[in-house]
XYZ file of N, CA and C in Angstrom:
762
model
N 92.714 115.000 81.269
C 91.905 114.916 82.492
C 90.966 113.718 82.398
N 90.959 112.863 83.426
C 90.123 111.677 83.410
C 88.659 111.992 83.651
N 87.805 111.061 83.254
C 86.363 111.266 83.403
C 85.919 111.241 84.859
N 86.758 110.708 85.759
C 86.410 110.612 87.185
C 87.337 111.453 88.055
N 87.929 112.465 87.453
C 88.833 113.356 88.179
C 88.138 113.961 89.392
N 88.783 113.850 90.567
C 88.238 114.442 91.780
C 87.229 113.569 92.507
N 86.887 112.409 91.947
C 85.924 111.515 92.588
C 86.624 110.603 93.594
N 85.849 110.142 94.578
C 86.350 109.201 95.587
C 85.545 107.917 95.484
N 86.242 106.801 95.308
C 85.587 105.505 95.173
C 85.895 104.619 96.364
N 84.892 103.894 96.828
C 85.038 102.899 97.890
C 84.750 101.538 97.266
N 85.712 100.620 97.382
C 85.562 99.318 96.741
C 85.821 98.223 97.759
N 84.837 97.372 97.999
C 85.046 96.249 98.911
C 85.644 95.073 98.136
N 86.415 94.261 98.837
C 87.059 93.127 98.194
C 88.050 93.551 97.130
N 88.799 94.625 97.394
C 89.670 95.213 96.376
C 91.118 94.758 96.480
N 91.385 93.756 97.300
C 92.752 93.295 97.457
C 93.261 92.452 96.309
N 92.343 91.964 95.468
C 92.751 91.129 94.345
C 91.580 91.021 93.363
N 91.825 90.354 92.251
C 90.769 89.986 91.322
C 89.958 91.131 90.773
N 88.645 90.928 90.723
C 87.740 91.902 90.123
C 87.793 93.238 90.857
N 87.797 93.197 92.186
C 87.853 94.441 92.951
C 89.107 95.234 92.650
N 90.232 94.559 92.549
C 91.476 95.233 92.212
C 91.429 95.786 90.791
N 90.878 95.016 89.877
C 90.757 95.494 88.499
C 89.907 96.736 88.393
N 88.806 96.770 89.134
C 87.938 97.951 89.146
C 88.684 99.138 89.742
N 89.426 98.896 90.823
C 90.195 99.975 91.458
C 91.201 100.572 90.482
N 91.911 99.730 89.744
C 92.904 100.212 88.785
C 92.246 101.020 87.668
N 91.113 100.551 87.197
C 90.429 101.258 86.113
C 89.914 102.620 86.569
N 89.323 102.667 87.751
C 88.803 103.939 88.263
C 89.939 104.923 88.518
N 91.044 104.417 89.075
C 92.190 105.284 89.356
C 92.785 105.841 88.062
N 92.766 105.045 87.008
C 93.313 105.494 85.729
C 92.529 106.663 85.150
N 91.287 106.836 85.629
C 90.460 107.963 85.180
C 90.426 109.087 86.201
N 91.328 109.040 87.194
C 91.473 110.163 88.107
C 90.826 110.017 89.463
N 90.155 108.892 89.721
C 89.487 108.715 91.015
C 90.498 108.352 92.099
N 90.278 108.874 93.306
C 90.975 108.381 94.488
C 90.224 107.148 94.980
N 90.931 106.214 95.635
C 90.308 104.930 95.941
C 90.564 104.505 97.381
N 89.480 104.170 98.082
C 89.550 103.506 99.371
C 89.456 102.010 99.111
N 90.502 101.284 99.479
C 90.637 99.864 99.156
C 90.265 99.046 100.396
N 89.147 98.335 100.337
C 88.632 97.600 101.487
C 88.765 96.102 101.276
N 89.069 95.391 102.359
C 89.158 93.943 102.294
C 89.647 93.361 103.596
N 89.794 92.032 103.614
C 90.127 91.341 104.862
C 91.623 91.256 105.151
N 92.452 91.289 104.102
C 93.874 91.005 104.267
C 94.704 92.251 104.021
N 95.348 92.750 105.070
C 96.076 94.018 104.984
C 97.145 93.994 103.900
N 97.890 92.899 103.793
C 98.980 92.831 102.814
C 98.451 92.962 101.387
N 97.323 92.331 101.104
C 96.733 92.424 99.764
C 96.231 93.835 99.481
N 95.651 94.468 100.486
C 95.158 95.831 100.315
C 96.306 96.788 100.016
N 97.398 96.637 100.753
C 98.550 97.512 100.532
C 99.173 97.263 99.162
N 99.147 96.007 98.715
C 99.665 95.701 97.376
C 98.837 96.396 96.304
N 97.523 96.398 96.475
C 96.660 97.106 95.530
C 96.938 98.605 95.570
N 97.079 99.151 96.771
C 97.376 100.580 96.895
C 98.686 100.932 96.196
N 99.689 100.061 96.289
C 100.959 100.319 95.614
C 100.779 100.336 94.103
N 99.979 99.416 93.584
C 99.692 99.407 92.147
C 98.994 100.700 91.732
N 98.082 101.159 92.558
C 97.357 102.396 92.260
C 98.300 103.597 92.279
N 99.191 103.615 93.253
C 100.145 104.735 93.340
C 101.087 104.743 92.152
N 101.429 103.552 91.657
C 102.261 103.478 90.463
C 101.547 104.063 89.249
N 100.213 104.010 89.274
C 99.413 104.598 88.196
C 99.273 106.113 88.351
N 99.741 106.636 89.480
C 99.637 108.063 89.698
C 98.344 108.501 90.340
N 97.665 107.581 91.040
C 96.413 107.925 91.701
C 96.643 109.069 92.696
N 95.673 109.941 92.813
C 95.796 111.066 93.743
C 95.934 110.551 95.172
N 95.089 109.586 95.538
C 95.140 109.049 96.898
C 94.576 107.639 96.899
N 95.258 106.729 97.575
C 94.791 105.364 97.765
C 95.132 104.940 99.179
N 94.135 104.475 99.909
C 94.352 104.074 101.298
C 93.642 102.746 101.574
N 94.283 101.863 102.372
C 93.669 100.579 102.724
C 92.812 100.671 103.987
N 91.725 99.915 104.004
C 90.869 99.817 105.188
C 90.526 98.342 105.381
N 91.026 97.766 106.463
C 90.794 96.343 106.721
C 89.373 96.151 107.250
N 88.621 95.299 106.564
C 87.230 95.050 106.956
C 86.770 93.718 106.381
N 86.168 92.901 107.209
C 85.462 91.705 106.759
C 83.996 92.080 106.641
N 83.447 91.990 105.442
C 82.072 92.454 105.239
C 81.053 91.620 106.005
N 81.458 90.450 106.506
C 80.553 89.685 107.356
C 80.289 90.409 108.668
N 81.192 91.297 109.040
C 81.013 92.110 110.246
C 80.215 93.354 109.861
N 78.950 93.167 109.578
C 78.124 94.264 109.064
C 77.974 95.406 110.060
N 78.111 95.122 111.353
C 77.993 96.185 112.351
C 79.112 97.217 112.222
N 80.267 96.804 111.689
C 81.397 97.721 111.556
C 81.323 98.575 110.296
N 80.504 98.179 109.352
C 80.500 98.857 108.054
C 80.206 100.355 108.162
N 79.188 100.797 108.918
C 78.932 102.245 108.992
C 80.125 103.045 109.507
N 80.834 102.531 110.505
C 81.966 103.287 111.036
C 83.117 103.332 110.033
N 83.320 102.255 109.284
C 84.366 102.262 108.265
C 84.025 103.248 107.156
N 82.769 103.296 106.763
C 82.346 104.272 105.746
C 82.613 105.693 106.232
N 82.332 105.960 107.502
C 82.599 107.292 108.043
C 84.101 107.580 108.086
N 84.900 106.570 108.397
C 86.356 106.745 108.389
C 86.848 107.095 106.984
N 86.296 106.420 105.984
C 86.677 106.705 104.598
C 86.291 108.124 104.212
N 85.066 108.513 104.538
C 84.595 109.854 104.181
C 85.455 110.927 104.841
N 85.857 110.684 106.094
C 86.705 111.649 106.788
C 88.095 111.706 106.163
N 88.623 110.542 105.813
C 89.970 110.461 105.241
C 90.049 111.116 103.867
N 89.015 110.925 103.053
C 89.043 111.390 101.667
C 88.241 112.674 101.435
N 87.461 113.082 102.428
C 86.664 114.290 102.261
C 85.341 114.075 101.570
N 84.915 112.817 101.458
C 83.633 112.519 100.827
C 83.668 111.171 100.143
N 82.540 110.794 99.568
C 82.412 109.546 98.812
C 81.518 109.816 97.601
N 81.973 109.402 96.425
C 81.199 109.593 95.194
C 80.785 108.284 94.542
N 81.553 107.230 94.770
C 81.315 105.940 94.117
C 81.442 104.838 95.157
N 80.463 103.937 95.178
C 80.511 102.777 96.053
C 80.396 101.525 95.195
N 81.367 100.618 95.334
C 81.342 99.353 94.602
C 81.269 98.210 95.612
N 80.143 97.500 95.620
C 79.960 96.362 96.509
C 80.376 95.096 95.767
N 81.633 94.716 95.969
C 82.212 93.595 95.248
C 82.441 92.378 96.136
N 82.802 92.584 97.392
C 83.165 91.467 98.276
C 81.995 90.503 98.453
N 82.326 89.204 98.492
C 81.305 88.172 98.697
C 81.990 86.935 99.243
N 81.451 86.394 100.306
C 81.974 85.160 100.888
C 80.832 84.177 101.009
N 80.574 83.471 99.934
C 79.430 82.574 99.918
C 79.834 81.129 99.739
N 78.905 80.343 99.264
C 79.166 78.920 99.129
C 78.516 78.383 97.855
N 79.008 77.243 97.433
C 78.509 76.577 96.235
C 78.326 75.100 96.570
N 77.456 74.459 95.838
C 77.258 73.032 96.029
C 75.781 72.685 96.032
N 75.465 71.401 95.965
C 74.061 70.969 96.026
C 73.397 71.476 97.296
N 72.145 71.831 97.202
C 71.446 72.425 98.338
C 71.502 71.547 99.587
N 71.354 70.237 99.414
C 71.339 69.354 100.580
C 72.711 69.204 101.229
N 73.748 69.689 100.556
C 75.092 69.615 101.136
C 75.431 70.839 101.962
N 74.579 71.858 101.939
C 74.888 73.129 102.578
C 74.242 73.230 103.954
N 74.990 73.775 104.890
C 74.426 74.034 106.218
C 73.676 75.359 106.211
N 72.865 75.569 107.230
C 72.170 76.851 107.362
C 73.183 77.992 107.456
N 74.283 77.753 108.184
C 75.292 78.796 108.357
C 75.929 79.161 107.016
N 76.210 78.167 106.182
C 76.787 78.436 104.867
C 75.823 79.245 104.006
N 74.570 78.874 104.034
C 73.571 79.587 103.243
C 73.446 81.040 103.705
N 73.408 81.237 105.030
C 73.284 82.596 105.573
C 74.503 83.445 105.236
N 75.689 82.823 105.197
C 76.894 83.593 104.939
C 76.843 84.306 103.594
N 76.257 83.650 102.604
C 76.125 84.289 101.305
C 75.261 85.537 101.362
N 74.208 85.500 102.151
C 73.339 86.671 102.292
C 73.995 87.733 103.171
N 74.683 87.304 104.218
C 75.334 88.276 105.096
C 76.420 89.054 104.358
N 77.226 88.366 103.557
C 78.310 89.036 102.842
C 77.851 89.686 101.553
N 76.669 89.295 101.071
C 76.130 89.860 99.838
C 75.133 90.981 100.095
N 73.834 90.689 100.051
C 72.851 91.769 100.187
C 72.858 92.483 101.529
N 73.126 91.780 102.633
C 73.129 92.462 103.923
C 74.304 93.428 104.039
N 75.488 93.001 103.591
C 76.642 93.902 103.619
C 76.432 95.078 102.675
N 75.932 94.798 101.480
C 75.685 95.881 100.519
C 74.664 96.872 101.068
N 73.623 96.359 101.727
C 72.605 97.216 102.333
C 73.230 98.148 103.368
N 74.115 97.596 104.202
C 74.793 98.414 105.215
C 75.678 99.469 104.571
N 76.430 99.097 103.561
C 77.275 100.053 102.855
C 76.437 101.151 102.202
N 75.380 100.759 101.539
C 74.570 101.729 100.804
C 73.895 102.724 101.742
N 73.348 102.240 102.846
C 72.721 103.151 103.816
C 73.741 104.119 104.396
N 74.915 103.593 104.753
C 75.938 104.446 105.365
C 76.493 105.460 104.371
N 76.612 105.047 103.105
C 77.185 105.943 102.093
C 76.180 106.937 101.535
N 74.890 106.664 101.679
C 73.857 107.504 101.058
C 74.022 108.997 101.333
N 74.178 109.424 102.594
C 74.289 110.872 102.818
C 75.506 111.497 102.141
N 76.583 110.742 102.014
C 77.779 111.265 101.357
C 77.583 111.334 99.839
N 76.974 110.307 99.275
C 76.692 110.304 97.841
C 75.744 111.438 97.468
N 74.755 111.657 98.315
C 73.780 112.722 98.064
C 74.406 114.100 98.257
N 75.242 114.237 99.267
C 75.830 115.534 99.600
C 76.711 116.049 98.474
N 77.353 115.165 97.768
C 78.278 115.578 96.711
C 77.598 115.779 95.360
N 76.285 115.935 95.394
C 75.559 116.241 94.160
C 75.135 115.026 93.372
N 75.237 113.869 93.985
C 74.809 112.657 93.305
C 75.979 111.766 92.973
N 75.916 110.533 93.433
C 76.987 109.593 93.184
C 76.482 108.331 92.538
N 77.312 107.297 92.568
C 76.987 106.032 91.912
C 77.243 104.862 92.847
N 76.380 103.867 92.748
C 76.579 102.595 93.429
C 76.610 101.505 92.360
N 77.609 100.627 92.453
C 77.694 99.474 91.565
C 77.707 98.221 92.438
N 76.729 97.352 92.244
C 76.658 96.096 92.977
C 76.999 94.941 92.044
N 77.830 94.026 92.510
C 78.211 92.894 91.684
C 77.292 91.704 91.939
N 76.650 91.263 90.862
C 75.765 90.100 90.932
C 76.353 88.999 90.033
N 75.529 88.165 89.420
C 76.064 87.052 88.644
C 75.083 86.580 87.591
N 75.618 86.091 86.491
C 74.758 85.516 85.456
C 74.182 84.172 85.893
N 74.706 83.612 87.001
C 74.126 82.377 87.533
C 72.657 82.575 87.901
N 72.243 83.822 88.125
C 70.847 84.101 88.465
C 69.893 83.682 87.354
N 70.379 83.657 86.121
C 69.494 83.373 84.983
C 69.882 82.074 84.274
N 70.712 81.258 84.920
C 71.033 79.945 84.350
C 69.797 79.066 84.318
N 69.645 78.298 83.251
C 68.534 77.345 83.197
C 68.756 76.227 84.220
N 70.009 75.744 84.302
C 70.360 74.703 85.264
C 71.113 75.350 86.421
N 70.447 75.464 87.555
C 71.046 76.106 88.732
C 71.684 75.111 89.690
N 71.858 73.874 89.261
C 72.457 72.869 90.129
C 73.810 73.351 90.647
N 73.991 73.263 91.946
C 75.180 73.673 92.710
C 75.349 75.183 92.819
N 74.531 75.969 92.121
C 74.626 77.426 92.179
C 73.459 78.061 92.948
N 72.613 77.244 93.550
C 71.379 77.764 94.137
C 71.579 78.806 95.221
N 72.439 78.532 96.196
C 72.657 79.472 97.298
C 73.294 80.760 96.787
N 74.269 80.624 95.894
C 74.955 81.780 95.305
C 73.969 82.642 94.529
N 73.171 82.022 93.662
C 72.220 82.767 92.849
C 71.142 83.422 93.705
N 70.735 82.750 94.777
C 69.701 83.312 95.655
C 70.188 84.604 96.307
N 71.415 84.587 96.829
C 71.956 85.791 97.464
C 72.129 86.919 96.456
N 72.632 86.592 95.282
C 72.852 87.617 94.267
C 71.533 88.136 93.685
N 70.519 87.288 93.623
C 69.202 87.755 93.161
C 68.621 88.771 94.133
N 68.837 88.549 95.425
C 68.394 89.520 96.426
C 69.121 90.845 96.235
N 70.413 90.782 95.931
C 71.182 92.007 95.711
C 70.724 92.729 94.451
N 70.354 91.970 93.438
C 69.826 92.594 92.217
C 68.533 93.344 92.515
N 67.650 92.761 93.324
C 66.403 93.431 93.695
C 66.680 94.671 94.532
N 67.654 94.572 95.437
C 68.042 95.723 96.244
C 68.549 96.858 95.353
N 69.298 96.506 94.330
C 69.810 97.499 93.375
C 68.668 98.273 92.732
N 67.671 97.552 92.260
C 66.541 98.194 91.586
C 65.739 99.079 92.545
N 65.546 98.589 93.774
C 64.786 99.374 94.756
C 65.509 100.672 95.083
N 66.824 100.600 95.304
C 67.590 101.804 95.629
C 67.589 102.783 94.454
N 67.675 102.259 93.238
C 67.626 103.136 92.062
C 66.316 103.899 92.009
N 65.227 103.204 92.304
C 63.913 103.849 92.298
C 63.785 104.896 93.392
N 64.269 104.573 94.594
C 64.071 105.458 95.734
C 65.069 106.611 95.790
N 66.264 106.411 95.261
C 67.330 107.402 95.420
C 67.606 108.224 94.160
N 66.865 107.959 93.108
C 67.080 108.720 91.882
C 66.907 110.215 92.084
N 65.942 110.599 92.883
C 65.699 112.030 93.116
C 66.771 112.663 94.004
N 67.603 111.820 94.599
C 68.762 112.331 95.331
C 69.981 112.470 94.423
N 69.791 112.146 93.145
C 70.897 112.218 92.198
C 71.823 111.018 92.253
N 71.387 109.949 92.923
C 72.218 108.757 93.081
C 71.755 107.691 92.099
N 72.679 107.211 91.282
C 72.389 106.132 90.347
C 72.898 104.814 90.918
N 72.105 103.760 90.766
C 72.455 102.446 91.326
C 72.273 101.392 90.243
N 73.368 100.745 89.880
C 73.326 99.704 88.859
C 74.050 98.456 89.351
N 73.829 97.356 88.657
C 74.504 96.100 88.974
C 75.233 95.598 87.731
N 76.306 94.872 87.944
C 76.991 94.197 86.851
C 77.080 92.709 87.177
N 77.020 91.892 86.135
C 77.134 90.439 86.291
C 78.317 89.983 85.444
N 79.522 89.949 86.042
C 80.721 89.704 85.242
C 81.193 88.252 85.191
N 81.805 87.906 84.063
C 82.701 86.751 83.987
C 84.102 87.343 83.981
N 84.926 86.974 84.929
C 86.243 87.605 85.038
C 87.326 86.582 85.345
N 88.486 86.807 84.772
C 89.642 85.944 84.989
C 90.304 86.296 86.317
N 89.597 86.033 87.402
C 90.046 86.338 88.758
C 90.879 85.177 89.295
N 91.541 85.359 90.441
C 92.253 84.235 91.057
C 91.344 83.038 91.328
N 90.096 83.285 91.720
C 89.166 82.187 91.969
C 88.888 81.421 90.675
N 88.704 82.167 89.580
C 88.473 81.503 88.287
C 89.697 80.710 87.864
N 90.881 81.272 88.067
C 92.116 80.585 87.694
C 92.261 79.274 88.459
N 91.905 79.291 89.742
C 91.963 78.071 90.540
C 90.993 77.020 90.038
N 89.776 77.450 89.701
C 88.772 76.522 89.168
C 89.212 75.975 87.817
N 89.769 76.830 86.977
C 90.237 76.420 85.652
C 91.337 75.355 85.771
N 92.242 75.561 86.719
C 93.326 74.598 86.909
C 92.807 73.261 87.428
N 91.786 73.315 88.276
C 91.243 72.089 88.866
C 90.309 71.346 87.920
N 89.664 72.089 87.010
C 88.674 71.499 86.098
C 88.923 71.983 84.670
N 90.034 71.613 84.064
C 90.397 72.167 82.761
C 89.391 71.876 81.646
N 88.822 70.691 81.619
C 87.875 70.359 80.553
C 86.580 71.158 80.701
N 86.082 71.234 81.930
C 84.860 72.010 82.178
C 85.099 73.484 81.886
N 86.280 73.988 82.253
C 86.605 75.387 82.003
C 86.679 75.671 80.506
N 87.221 74.734 79.747
C 87.303 74.911 78.296
C 85.907 74.961 77.677
N 85.013 74.104 78.154
C 83.631 74.113 77.664
C 82.940 75.424 78.023
N 83.193 75.889 79.247
C 82.601 77.153 79.694
C 83.050 78.307 78.803
N 84.348 78.381 78.556
C 84.883 79.457 77.731
C 84.338 79.378 76.308
N 84.197 78.156 75.790
C 83.692 77.970 74.428
C 82.239 78.417 74.300
N 81.516 78.457 75.436
C 80.098 78.860 75.397
C 79.921 80.373 75.418
N 81.011 81.110 75.571
C 80.953 82.572 75.576
C 81.091 83.076 74.145
N 80.091 83.767 73.595
C 80.155 84.198 72.206
C 81.415 84.974 71.838
N 81.925 85.817 72.735
C 83.139 86.565 72.424
C 84.403 85.730 72.592
N 84.257 84.531 73.159
C 85.339 83.577 73.133
C 86.350 83.632 74.249
N 86.159 84.468 75.248
C 87.127 84.517 76.350
C 86.463 85.038 77.617
N 87.119 84.769 78.742
C 86.671 85.274 80.036
C 87.288 86.652 80.246
N 86.500 87.599 80.730
C 86.907 88.996 80.791
C 88.099 89.280 81.678
N 88.900 90.239 81.263
C 90.006 90.736 82.079
C 89.452 91.626 83.189
N 89.988 91.447 84.399
C 89.444 92.153 85.570
C 89.476 93.669 85.413
N 90.534 94.194 84.814
C 90.619 95.640 84.629
C 90.043 96.090 83.288
N 90.549 95.530 82.199
C 90.212 96.045 80.873
C 88.766 95.784 80.469
N 88.188 94.671 80.911
C 86.814 94.358 80.535
C 85.802 94.705 81.620
N 86.117 94.377 82.857
C 85.175 94.648 83.951
C 85.382 96.060 84.509
N 86.622 96.387 84.841
C 86.901 97.705 85.412
C 86.535 98.841 84.480
N 86.863 98.694 83.196
C 86.559 99.776 82.252
C 85.051 99.959 82.084
N 84.302 98.868 82.170
C 82.844 98.998 82.096
C 82.310 99.753 83.310
N 82.909 99.517 84.474
C 82.502 100.251 85.675
C 82.834 101.730 85.529
N 83.971 102.037 84.929
C 84.304 103.441 84.640
C 83.193 104.088 83.840
N 82.746 103.415 82.803
C 81.671 103.959 81.972
C 80.395 104.172 82.787
N 80.031 103.180 83.605
C 78.800 103.269 84.383
C 78.846 104.392 85.419
N 80.035 104.707 85.909
C 80.182 105.761 86.914
C 80.419 107.135 86.302
N 80.653 107.185 85.017
C 80.995 108.437 84.360
C 79.800 109.158 83.753
N 80.049 110.321 83.164
C 78.968 111.159 82.633
C 78.221 110.545 81.459
N 78.850 109.634 80.731
C 78.181 109.057 79.569
C 77.021 108.139 79.955
N 76.978 107.694 81.206
C 75.895 106.818 81.671
C 74.980 107.543 82.653
N 74.914 108.854 82.550
C 74.203 109.635 83.570
C 72.697 109.347 83.615
N 72.140 108.734 82.547
C 70.701 108.448 82.522
C 70.414 106.965 82.748
N 71.422 106.218 83.143
C 71.252 104.779 83.356
C 71.245 104.476 84.845
N 70.146 103.904 85.323
C 70.057 103.492 86.724
C 69.065 102.344 86.839
N 69.281 101.496 87.828
C 68.403 100.356 88.053
C 68.654 99.185 87.112
N 69.727 99.245 86.346
C 70.000 98.211 85.345
C 70.939 97.138 85.878
N 70.830 95.949 85.293
C 71.815 94.898 85.500
C 72.523 94.672 84.173
N 73.811 94.962 84.147
C 74.593 94.897 82.914
C 75.368 93.581 82.890
N 75.098 92.701 81.926
C 75.821 91.426 81.850
C 77.173 91.596 81.175
N 78.234 91.550 81.965
C 79.596 91.646 81.434
C 80.153 90.231 81.310
N 79.569 89.487 80.381
C 79.881 88.055 80.278
C 80.144 87.623 78.840
N 80.492 88.560 77.987
C 80.809 88.211 76.613
C 79.631 87.687 75.822
N 78.393 87.952 76.310
C 77.195 87.556 75.583
C 76.647 86.202 75.969
N 77.165 85.609 77.046
C 76.743 84.251 77.392
C 75.334 84.184 77.973
N 75.003 85.103 78.868
C 73.723 85.043 79.575
C 72.664 85.883 78.880
N 71.422 85.518 79.109
C 70.301 86.292 78.582
C 69.484 86.799 79.751
N 69.611 88.095 80.031
C 68.888 88.677 81.163
C 67.467 89.093 80.798
N 67.139 89.067 79.514
C 65.779 89.342 79.086
C 65.249 90.700 79.441
């Protein structure tokens, strides 16, 4: 019997990469999974992988998190389809990178809209379901870029994720008495986006990997997903409001 048997997880951006890895890891421990994202074909592909693992239930829900007005209704659709919600993973993010003077106001806002604003909408909508089921878990994905000494080209990204980190801590403080735990993870993961960057910048990628004490970039399922399993399971029942650096020891969150 898995540690998450009977639980229902909602994961945004689960059509590929880190979101898909988290979905596979949670399903391997018995959780049913609502797979959210923008591209129907990718969502269905993830659901097929989950079904191959023997997941009790996996269903796709097409949603662009930039459409924050739709988030509450999608959360209600998920709760109706699955009979409740126990785990919420805010993974989707559509932001921008580059020198500050190269970014438009719209690009800067998009990072906040898809990051903390979308997560805020998901968390508010999911709160009554998480509370009703005796206490659930929220996992928000942030980044070690928040604590980089040199933030050049990462400023907009780090700003949005820093806001999400603060939101995580506030929700943990306010919702603890509802039995809801809220934590953040800051992962380095071998996602499709990382693979594209590695191919385009092989020397920089090699230097980046060499700076990780454990010597490699994390696997989306085995390193990132399994850590989320732990955070959502009974062994972490006293942990809330934390930011866990899943980066092989590279960052110092202090």
